Amino acid sequence: MINVYLIKYTDLQEAKERILFEYSKVKGNTYTIEYLPNGAPRLVVNSITKGYVSISHTDGLLAMAFCDDKVGIDIERADRAISSKIAKSIEDWTRIEAYAKWIGKGLSKDILYGKISDDIISTIKWQEYVISVCSQCQSVEIIQLC
């Protein structure tokens, strides 16, 4: 199961801390986020990896995806203009970004022009946003915080 927490924010760091607090409360543990050398975040408890997290934000909305396995997420406004040289649509762009985060590498031509399997990615339209989540886990639950 992938839990995707969404929150509107004015202070990004405060919003990240609020989501992490809410996730910790639900799971009954105190999680922190630690960053690997490549910049990828992971969830830790007492310096032991206890899951994975991916973070994306746009236009005052923060999305954090939590999973026991590696996970990548991207969120964009549905009306965001995207160059046709990069992707066919904003949905395709969020899929590319989520996949790049999932594999833990930056964007490259291989990723931009490669095929991403539908088995590992879900794309959801939520209000005026498009959210793509990439993971081996198939089930996605959206949790909106006030």
C-alpha atoms as a printed R data frame, in Angstrom:
    type eleno elety resid chain resno      x      y       z
1   ATOM     1    CA   MET     A     1  0.000  0.000   0.000
2   ATOM     2    CA   ILE     A     2  1.210  3.490  -0.865
3   ATOM     3    CA   ASN     A     3 -0.084  6.258   1.361
4   ATOM     4    CA   VAL     A     4 -0.061  9.647  -0.380
5   ATOM     5    CA   TYR     A     5 -0.516 12.591   1.966
6   ATOM     6    CA   LEU     A     6 -1.498 15.957   0.500
7   ATOM     7    CA   ILE     A     7 -1.463 19.325   2.237
8   ATOM     8    CA   LYS     A     8 -1.690 22.931   1.079
9   ATOM     9    CA   TYR     A     9  1.119 25.008   2.510
10  ATOM    10    CA   THR     A    10  2.655 28.425   2.906
11  ATOM    11    CA   ASP     A    11  5.745 27.057   4.706
12  ATOM    12    CA   LEU     A    12  7.090 23.963   2.918
13  ATOM    13    CA   GLN     A    13  9.255 22.678   5.787
14  ATOM    14    CA   GLU     A    14  6.387 23.032   8.259
15  ATOM    15    CA   ALA     A    15  4.101 21.117   5.884
16  ATOM    16    CA   LYS     A    16  6.653 18.284   5.530
17  ATOM    17    CA   GLU     A    17  6.945 18.047   9.310
18  ATOM    18    CA   ARG     A    18  3.141 18.003   9.701
19  ATOM    19    CA   ILE     A    19  2.741 15.150   7.212
20  ATOM    20    CA   LEU     A    20  5.582 13.169   8.790
21  ATOM    21    CA   PHE     A    21  3.983 13.694  12.224
22  ATOM    22    CA   GLU     A    22  0.579 12.489  10.950
23  ATOM    23    CA   TYR     A    23  2.110  9.450   9.239
24  ATOM    24    CA   SER     A    24  4.094  8.601  12.390
25  ATOM    25    CA   LYS     A    25  0.927  8.884  14.492
26  ATOM    26    CA   VAL     A    26 -0.997  6.498  12.228
27  ATOM    27    CA   LYS     A    27  1.882  3.980  12.107
28  ATOM    28    CA   GLY     A    28  2.620  4.183  15.844
29  ATOM    29    CA   ASN     A    29  6.290  5.023  15.430
30  ATOM    30    CA   THR     A    30  8.408  8.186  15.303
31  ATOM    31    CA   TYR     A    31  9.828  8.421  11.805
32  ATOM    32    CA   THR     A    32 12.478 10.791  10.540
33  ATOM    33    CA   ILE     A    33 13.655 11.362   6.996
34  ATOM    34    CA   GLU     A    34 17.263 10.662   6.082
35  ATOM    35    CA   TYR     A    35 18.735 11.459   2.688
36  ATOM    36    CA   LEU     A    36 20.994  9.073   0.767
37  ATOM    37    CA   PRO     A    37 24.070 10.437  -1.078
38  ATOM    38    CA   ASN     A    38 22.046 10.626  -4.325
39  ATOM    39    CA   GLY     A    39 19.464 12.822  -2.536
40  ATOM    40    CA   ALA     A    40 16.797 10.129  -2.267
41  ATOM    41    CA   PRO     A    41 14.877 10.276   1.024
42  ATOM    42    CA   ARG     A    42 14.113  7.247   3.175
43  ATOM    43    CA   LEU     A    43 12.210  6.717   6.423
44  ATOM    44    CA   VAL     A    44 14.217  5.799   9.481
45  ATOM    45    CA   VAL     A    45 13.524  4.890  13.084
46  ATOM    46    CA   ASN     A    46 16.553  4.922  15.404
47  ATOM    47    CA   SER     A    47 18.923  4.996  12.386
48  ATOM    48    CA   ILE     A    48 17.301  1.889  10.849
49  ATOM    49    CA   THR     A    49 15.521  2.103   7.472
50  ATOM    50    CA   LYS     A    50 11.821  1.434   8.012
51  ATOM    51    CA   GLY     A    51 10.390  2.381   4.634
52  ATOM    52    CA   TYR     A    52 10.591  4.885   1.843
53  ATOM    53    CA   VAL     A    53  9.198  8.308   1.130
54  ATOM    54    CA   SER     A    54  9.071 10.484  -1.959
55  ATOM    55    CA   ILE     A    55  8.307 14.190  -1.927
56  ATOM    56    CA   SER     A    56  6.903 16.537  -4.563
57  ATOM    57    CA   HIS     A    57  5.330 19.970  -4.445
58  ATOM    58    CA   THR     A    58  3.833 22.486  -6.804
59  ATOM    59    CA   ASP     A    59  1.863 25.687  -6.536
60  ATOM    60    CA   GLY     A    60  1.350 25.505  -2.761
61  ATOM    61    CA   LEU     A    61  0.466 21.791  -2.573
62  ATOM    62    CA   LEU     A    62  2.807 19.211  -1.031
63  ATOM    63    CA   ALA     A    63  2.536 15.482  -1.774
64  ATOM    64    CA   MET     A    64  4.443 12.842   0.176
65  ATOM    65    CA   ALA     A    65  4.204  9.151  -0.729
66  ATOM    66    CA   PHE     A    66  5.066  6.519   1.902
67  ATOM    67    CA   CYS     A    67  5.661  2.845   1.146
68  ATOM    68    CA   ASP     A    68  7.532 -0.191   2.486
69  ATOM    69    CA   ASP     A    69  9.233 -0.431  -0.939
70  ATOM    70    CA   LYS     A    70 10.944  2.261  -3.012
71  ATOM    71    CA   VAL     A    71  8.509  4.902  -4.229
72  ATOM    72    CA   GLY     A    72  8.597  7.950  -6.495
73  ATOM    73    CA   ILE     A    73  5.979 10.694  -6.758
74  ATOM    74    CA   ASP     A    74  5.386 13.797  -8.825
75  ATOM    75    CA   ILE     A    75  2.564 16.319  -8.642
76  ATOM    76    CA   GLU     A    76  1.821 19.128 -11.081
77  ATOM    77    CA   ARG     A    77 -1.091 21.415 -11.858
78  ATOM    78    CA   ALA     A    78 -3.164 19.861 -14.628
79  ATOM    79    CA   ASP     A    79 -3.068 23.121 -16.624
80  ATOM    80    CA   ARG     A    80  0.726 23.444 -16.522
81  ATOM    81    CA   ALA     A    81  2.195 23.940 -19.989
82  ATOM    82    CA   ILE     A    82  4.776 21.335 -20.958
83  ATOM    83    CA   SER     A    83  7.056 21.292 -23.981
84  ATOM    84    CA   SER     A    84  6.093 18.645 -26.539
85  ATOM    85    CA   LYS     A    85  9.834 17.988 -26.927
86  ATOM    86    CA   ILE     A    86  9.842 16.642 -23.363
87  ATOM    87    CA   ALA     A    87  6.467 14.917 -22.978
88  ATOM    88    CA   LYS     A    88  3.152 14.540 -24.794
89  ATOM    89    CA   SER     A    89  1.109 15.743 -21.821
90  ATOM    90    CA   ILE     A    90  1.347 16.772 -18.186
91  ATOM    91    CA   GLU     A    91  0.310 13.205 -17.281
92  ATOM    92    CA   ASP     A    92  3.308 11.849 -19.194
93  ATOM    93    CA   TRP     A    93  5.583 14.393 -17.509
94  ATOM    94    CA   THR     A    94  4.482 13.391 -13.990
95  ATOM    95    CA   ARG     A    95  5.011  9.724 -14.905
96  ATOM    96    CA   ILE     A    96  8.564 10.480 -16.084
97  ATOM    97    CA   GLU     A    97  9.375 12.464 -12.927
98  ATOM    98    CA   ALA     A    98  7.917  9.803 -10.597
99  ATOM    99    CA   TYR     A    99  9.817  7.052 -12.414
100 ATOM   100    CA   ALA     A   100 13.113  8.992 -12.219
101 ATOM   101    CA   LYS     A   101 12.644  9.395  -8.462
102 ATOM   102    CA   TRP     A   102 11.745  5.709  -8.089
103 ATOM   103    CA   ILE     A   103 14.932  4.519  -9.784
104 ATOM   104    CA   GLY     A   104 16.959  7.132  -7.886
105 ATOM   105    CA   LYS     A   105 18.548  8.814 -10.879
106 ATOM   106    CA   GLY     A   106 18.188 12.211 -12.462
107 ATOM   107    CA   LEU     A   107 16.407 12.771 -15.722
108 ATOM   108    CA   SER     A   108 18.202 11.481 -18.790
109 ATOM   109    CA   LYS     A   109 17.358 10.900 -22.439
110 ATOM   110    CA   ASP     A   110 16.863  7.203 -21.661
111 ATOM   111    CA   ILE     A   111 14.197  8.084 -19.117
112 ATOM   112    CA   LEU     A   112 12.622 10.864 -21.180
113 ATOM   113    CA   TYR     A   113 12.245  8.749 -24.285
114 ATOM   114    CA   GLY     A   114 11.920  5.288 -22.771
115 ATOM   115    CA   LYS     A   115  8.791  3.288 -22.048
116 ATOM   116    CA   ILE     A   116  7.520  3.188 -18.465
117 ATOM   117    CA   SER     A   117  5.561  0.064 -17.607
118 ATOM   118    CA   ASP     A   118  1.964  0.625 -16.519
119 ATOM   119    CA   ASP     A   119  2.512 -2.149 -13.943
120 ATOM   120    CA   ILE     A   120  4.627  0.094 -11.723
121 ATOM   121    CA   ILE     A   121  2.955  3.488 -12.099
122 ATOM   122    CA   SER     A   122 -0.404  5.026 -11.262
123 ATOM   123    CA   THR     A   123 -1.581  8.426 -12.453
124 ATOM   124    CA   ILE     A   124 -4.433 10.130 -10.658
125 ATOM   125    CA   LYS     A   125 -6.276 13.366 -11.371
126 ATOM   126    CA   TRP     A   126 -7.037 15.031  -8.054
127 ATOM   127    CA   GLN     A   127 -8.875 18.353  -8.146
128 ATOM   128    CA   GLU     A   128 -6.780 20.579 -10.452
129 ATOM   129    CA   TYR     A   129 -3.668 18.432 -10.091
130 ATOM   130    CA   VAL     A   130 -2.118 15.368 -11.720
131 ATOM   131    CA   ILE     A   131 -0.285 12.947  -9.423
132 ATOM   132    CA   SER     A   132  1.858 10.029 -10.584
133 ATOM   133    CA   VAL     A   133  3.212  7.418  -8.175
134 ATOM   134    CA   CYS     A   134  5.783  4.792  -9.138
135 ATOM   135    CA   SER     A   135  6.373  1.647  -7.033
136 ATOM   136    CA   GLN     A   136  6.104 -2.141  -7.019
137 ATOM   137    CA   CYS     A   137  3.132 -1.616  -4.651
138 ATOM   138    CA   GLN     A   138 -0.091 -1.300  -6.610
139 ATOM   139    CA   SER     A   139 -2.614  0.188  -4.196
140 ATOM   140    CA   VAL     A   140 -2.623  3.972  -3.663
141 ATOM   141    CA   GLU     A   141 -4.534  5.731  -0.888
142 ATOM   142    CA   ILE     A   142 -4.866  9.531  -0.927
143 ATOM   143    CA   ILE     A   143 -5.009 11.232   2.488
144 ATOM   144    CA   GLN     A   144 -5.802 14.935   2.445
145 ATOM   145    CA   LEU     A   145 -4.811 17.024   5.460
146 ATOM   146    CA   CYS     A   146 -6.432 20.384   6.171
